[in-house]
One Martini backbone bead per residue (centre of mass of N, CA, C, O) as a GRO file, in nm:
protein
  221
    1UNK     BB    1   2.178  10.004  11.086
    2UNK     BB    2   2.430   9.926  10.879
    3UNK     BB    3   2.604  10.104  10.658
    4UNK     BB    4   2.831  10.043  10.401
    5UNK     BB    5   2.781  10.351  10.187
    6UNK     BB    6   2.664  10.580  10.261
    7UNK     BB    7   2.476  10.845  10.123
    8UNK     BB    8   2.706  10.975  10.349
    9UNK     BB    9   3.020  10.957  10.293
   10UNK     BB   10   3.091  10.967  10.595
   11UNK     BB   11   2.937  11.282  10.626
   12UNK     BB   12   3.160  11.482  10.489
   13UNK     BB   13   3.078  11.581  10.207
   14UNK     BB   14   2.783  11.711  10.311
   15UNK     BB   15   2.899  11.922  10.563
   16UNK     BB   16   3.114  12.066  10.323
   17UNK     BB   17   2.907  12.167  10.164
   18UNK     BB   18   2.751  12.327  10.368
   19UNK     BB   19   2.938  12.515  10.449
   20UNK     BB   20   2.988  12.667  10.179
   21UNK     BB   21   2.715  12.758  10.146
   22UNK     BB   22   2.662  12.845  10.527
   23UNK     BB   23   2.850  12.738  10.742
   24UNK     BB   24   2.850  12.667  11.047
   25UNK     BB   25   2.570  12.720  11.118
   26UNK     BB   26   2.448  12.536  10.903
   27UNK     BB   27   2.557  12.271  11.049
   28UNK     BB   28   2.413  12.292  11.322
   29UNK     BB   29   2.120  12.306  11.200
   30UNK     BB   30   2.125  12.006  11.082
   31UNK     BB   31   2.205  11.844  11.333
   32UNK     BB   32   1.929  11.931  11.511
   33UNK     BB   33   1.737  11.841  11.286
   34UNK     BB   34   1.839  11.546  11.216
   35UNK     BB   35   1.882  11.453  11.593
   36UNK     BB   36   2.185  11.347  11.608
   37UNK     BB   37   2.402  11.242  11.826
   38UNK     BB   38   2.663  11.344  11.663
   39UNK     BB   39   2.894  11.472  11.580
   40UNK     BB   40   3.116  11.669  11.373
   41UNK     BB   41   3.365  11.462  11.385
   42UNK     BB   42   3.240  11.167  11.331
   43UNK     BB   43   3.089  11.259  11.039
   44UNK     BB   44   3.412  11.332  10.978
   45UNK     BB   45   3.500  11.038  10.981
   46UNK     BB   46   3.590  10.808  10.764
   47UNK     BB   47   3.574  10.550  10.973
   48UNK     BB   48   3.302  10.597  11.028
   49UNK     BB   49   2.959  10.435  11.054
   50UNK     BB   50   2.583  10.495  10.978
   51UNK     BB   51   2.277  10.462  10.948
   52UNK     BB   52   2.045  10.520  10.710
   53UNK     BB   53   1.820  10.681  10.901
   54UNK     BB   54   2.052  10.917  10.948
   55UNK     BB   55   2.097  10.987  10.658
   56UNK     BB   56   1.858  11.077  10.557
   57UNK     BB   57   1.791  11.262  10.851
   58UNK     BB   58   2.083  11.455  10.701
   59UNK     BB   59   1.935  11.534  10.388
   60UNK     BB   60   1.677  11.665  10.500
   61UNK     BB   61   1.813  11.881  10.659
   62UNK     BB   62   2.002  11.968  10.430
   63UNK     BB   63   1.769  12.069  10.258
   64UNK     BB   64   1.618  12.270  10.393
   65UNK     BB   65   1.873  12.464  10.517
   66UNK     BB   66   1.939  12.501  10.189
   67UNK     BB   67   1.730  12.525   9.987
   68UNK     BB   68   1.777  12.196   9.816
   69UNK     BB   69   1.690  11.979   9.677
   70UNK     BB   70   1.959  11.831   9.489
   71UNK     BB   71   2.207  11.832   9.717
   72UNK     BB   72   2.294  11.528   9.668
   73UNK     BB   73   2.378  11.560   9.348
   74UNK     BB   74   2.626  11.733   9.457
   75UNK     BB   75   2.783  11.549   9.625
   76UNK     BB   76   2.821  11.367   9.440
   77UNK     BB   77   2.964  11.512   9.211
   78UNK     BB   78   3.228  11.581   9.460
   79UNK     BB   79   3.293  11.267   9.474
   80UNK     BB   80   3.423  11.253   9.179
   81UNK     BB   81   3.607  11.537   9.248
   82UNK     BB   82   3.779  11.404   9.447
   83UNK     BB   83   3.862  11.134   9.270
   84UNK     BB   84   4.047  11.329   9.068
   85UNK     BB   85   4.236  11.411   9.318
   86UNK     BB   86   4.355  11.126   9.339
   87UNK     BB   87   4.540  10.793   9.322
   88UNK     BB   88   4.296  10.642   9.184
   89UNK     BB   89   4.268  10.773   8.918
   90UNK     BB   90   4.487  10.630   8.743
   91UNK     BB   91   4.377  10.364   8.778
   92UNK     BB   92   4.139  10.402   8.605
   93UNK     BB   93   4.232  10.575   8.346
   94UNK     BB   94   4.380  10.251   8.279
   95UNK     BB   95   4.121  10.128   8.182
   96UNK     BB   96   4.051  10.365   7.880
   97UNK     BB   97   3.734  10.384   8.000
   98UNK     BB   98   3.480  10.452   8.100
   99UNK     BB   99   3.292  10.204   8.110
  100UNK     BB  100   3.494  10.054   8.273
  101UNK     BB  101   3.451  10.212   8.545
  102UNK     BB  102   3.164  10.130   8.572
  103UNK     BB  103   3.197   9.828   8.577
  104UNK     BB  104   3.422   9.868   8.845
  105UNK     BB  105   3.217   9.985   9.033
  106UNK     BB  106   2.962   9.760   9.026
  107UNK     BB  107   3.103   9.547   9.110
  108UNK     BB  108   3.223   9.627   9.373
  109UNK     BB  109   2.949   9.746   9.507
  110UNK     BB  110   2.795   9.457   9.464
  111UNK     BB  111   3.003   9.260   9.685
  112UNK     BB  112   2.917   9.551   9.960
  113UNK     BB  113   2.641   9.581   9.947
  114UNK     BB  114   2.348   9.611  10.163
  115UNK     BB  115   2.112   9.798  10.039
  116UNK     BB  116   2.163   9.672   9.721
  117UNK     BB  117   2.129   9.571   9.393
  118UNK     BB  118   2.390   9.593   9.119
  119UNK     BB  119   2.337   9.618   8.763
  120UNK     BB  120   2.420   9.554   8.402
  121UNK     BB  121   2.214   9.610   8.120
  122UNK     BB  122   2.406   9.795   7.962
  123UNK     BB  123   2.764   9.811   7.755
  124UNK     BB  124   2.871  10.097   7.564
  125UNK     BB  125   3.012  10.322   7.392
  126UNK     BB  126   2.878  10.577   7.602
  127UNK     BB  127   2.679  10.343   7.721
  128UNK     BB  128   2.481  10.314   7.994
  129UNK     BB  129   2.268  10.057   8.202
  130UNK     BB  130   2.144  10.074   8.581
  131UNK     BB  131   2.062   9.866   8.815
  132UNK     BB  132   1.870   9.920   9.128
  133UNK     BB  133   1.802   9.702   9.424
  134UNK     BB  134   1.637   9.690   9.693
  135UNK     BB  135   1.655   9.594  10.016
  136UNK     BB  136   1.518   9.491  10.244
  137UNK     BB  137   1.515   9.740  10.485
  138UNK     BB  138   1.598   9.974  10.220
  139UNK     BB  139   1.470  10.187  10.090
  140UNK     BB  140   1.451  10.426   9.880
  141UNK     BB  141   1.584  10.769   9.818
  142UNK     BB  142   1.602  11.060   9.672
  143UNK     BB  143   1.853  11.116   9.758
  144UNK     BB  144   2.027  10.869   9.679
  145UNK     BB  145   1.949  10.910   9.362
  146UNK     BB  146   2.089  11.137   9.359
  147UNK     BB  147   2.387  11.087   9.451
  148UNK     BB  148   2.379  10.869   9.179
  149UNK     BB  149   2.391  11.052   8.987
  150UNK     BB  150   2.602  11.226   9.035
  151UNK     BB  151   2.861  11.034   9.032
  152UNK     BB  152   2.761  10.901   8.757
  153UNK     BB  153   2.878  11.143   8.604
  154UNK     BB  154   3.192  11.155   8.652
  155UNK     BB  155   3.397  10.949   8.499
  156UNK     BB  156   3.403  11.138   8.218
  157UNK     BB  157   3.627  11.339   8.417
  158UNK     BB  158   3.887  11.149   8.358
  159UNK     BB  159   3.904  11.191   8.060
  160UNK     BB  160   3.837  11.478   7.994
  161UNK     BB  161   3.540  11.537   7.976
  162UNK     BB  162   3.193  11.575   7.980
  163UNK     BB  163   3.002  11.499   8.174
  164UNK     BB  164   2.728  11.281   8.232
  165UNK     BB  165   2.426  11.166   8.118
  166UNK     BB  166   2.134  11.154   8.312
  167UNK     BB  167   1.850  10.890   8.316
  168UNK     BB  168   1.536  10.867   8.564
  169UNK     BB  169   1.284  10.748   8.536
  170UNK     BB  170   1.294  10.494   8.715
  171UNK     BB  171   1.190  10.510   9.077
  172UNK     BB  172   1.158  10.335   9.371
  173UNK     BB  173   1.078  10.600   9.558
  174UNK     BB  174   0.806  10.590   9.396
  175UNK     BB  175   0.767  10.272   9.313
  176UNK     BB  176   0.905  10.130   9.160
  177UNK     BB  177   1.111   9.803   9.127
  178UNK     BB  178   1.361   9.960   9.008
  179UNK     BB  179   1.653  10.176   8.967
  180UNK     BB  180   1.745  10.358   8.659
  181UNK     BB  181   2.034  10.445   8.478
  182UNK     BB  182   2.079  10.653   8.214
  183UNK     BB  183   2.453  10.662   8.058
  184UNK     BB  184   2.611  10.938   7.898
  185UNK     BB  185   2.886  10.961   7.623
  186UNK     BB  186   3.182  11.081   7.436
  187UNK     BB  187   3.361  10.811   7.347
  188UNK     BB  188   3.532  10.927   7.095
  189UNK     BB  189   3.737  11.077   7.338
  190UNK     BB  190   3.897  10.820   7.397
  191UNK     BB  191   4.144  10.687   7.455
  192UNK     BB  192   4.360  10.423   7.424
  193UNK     BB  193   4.477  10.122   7.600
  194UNK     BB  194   4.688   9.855   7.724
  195UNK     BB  195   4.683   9.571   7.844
  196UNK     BB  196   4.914   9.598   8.031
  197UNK     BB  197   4.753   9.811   8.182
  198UNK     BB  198   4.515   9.646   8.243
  199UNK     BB  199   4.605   9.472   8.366
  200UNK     BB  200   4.781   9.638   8.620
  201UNK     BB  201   4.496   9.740   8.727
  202UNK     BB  202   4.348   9.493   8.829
  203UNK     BB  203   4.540   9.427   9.049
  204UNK     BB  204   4.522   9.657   9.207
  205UNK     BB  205   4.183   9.618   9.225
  206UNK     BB  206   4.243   9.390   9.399
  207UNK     BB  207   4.410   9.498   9.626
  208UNK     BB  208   4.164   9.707   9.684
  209UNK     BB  209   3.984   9.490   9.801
  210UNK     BB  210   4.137   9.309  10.019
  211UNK     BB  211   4.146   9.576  10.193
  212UNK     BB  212   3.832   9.617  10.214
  213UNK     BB  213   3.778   9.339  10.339
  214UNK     BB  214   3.932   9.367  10.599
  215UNK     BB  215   3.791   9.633  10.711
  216UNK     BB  216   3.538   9.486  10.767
  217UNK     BB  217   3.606   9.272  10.943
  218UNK     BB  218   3.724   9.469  11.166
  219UNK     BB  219   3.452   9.589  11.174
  220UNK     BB  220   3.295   9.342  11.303
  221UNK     BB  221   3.523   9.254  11.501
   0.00000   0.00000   0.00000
């Protein structure tokens, strides 16, 4: 089963973060725990995708080999650390707002996952409340709602803000039927950005859409 965004992004960030904490040794023991066919070099290609299956079954070996129950949590969030050092972070922050990011985040995820669906339930300055219900035959995780736990955390860090704090109180992977993510943050120092910013950014977010769709065309093809 491929699974496009799958909760290891490619397998590159969960590899490099067991190396830093563990070294080379940790990362031969996770792929050989984890059962996996691919190589180390595979699995940080980030051209490659993985199945659901294998991502999982690379979280439980890494999170064993690490004695680290939340390491997918750290590793969402080194997801955002690494966005904040991209040239994607200024068209972001172009948004003028945490909300905004939140909001161009889900709707992006939306169009694109295969393997859950993701709405906003509430987004108001400081707060939002996001749903995510699994598609049949792609149970959650509590890795991956780790992951997205870390990740979600990171939008107010684009705007120089502190982390968002995250509230996860329903969780599809215990039994709830859709997993709720409660997050907030400092919204009162936010500066305003233009509107002309705001059209800018939209188009730019068109375009990097569009070939974002071509990319899976071709990977389909």
């Amino acid at each position: 089963r491929k699974w496009p965004g799958s909760p290891v992004p490619d397998g590159a960030l969960l590899l490099r973060t067991v190396r830093e904490l563990g070294g080379a040794v940790a990362v031969a023991e996770v792929l050989t725990r984890s059962g996996t066919t691919r190589t180390r070099d595979h699995l940080i290609n980030i051209g490659n995708w993985i199945s659901y299956d294998e991502a999982n079954a690379l979280w439980d070996a890494a999170s064993e080999v690490m004695h680290h129950r939340r390491l997918a949590r750290r590793v969402g969030a080194e997801a955002g650390t690494q966005l904040a050092g991209s040239h994607v972070a200024s068209a972001l922050r172009s948004l003028g707002s945490p909300e905004e990011v939140y909001r161009q985040l889900v709707t992006t995820t939306a169009k694109y996952s295969t393997i859950a669906t993701i709405e906003i339930v509430d987004l108001r300055p400081g707060v939002t409340e996001i749903a995510v219900r699994a598609v049949a035959g792609y149970p959650r995780s509590v890795h991956l709602c780790d992951w997205v736990i870390g990740l979600f955390s990171q939008p107010p860090v684009l705007f120089g803000l502190p982390a968002a704090e995250i509230v996860h109180d329903a969780c599809a992977a215990f039994g709830a039927p859709e997993c709720r993510y409660l997050v907030s943050w400092q919204a009162d120092a936010t500066a305003p950005v233009s509107a002309a910013e705001i059209d800018r950014l939209q188009r730019e977010l068109g375009s990097m859409r569009e070939r974002l769709r071509g990319m899976f065309d071709t990977a389909a093809d």
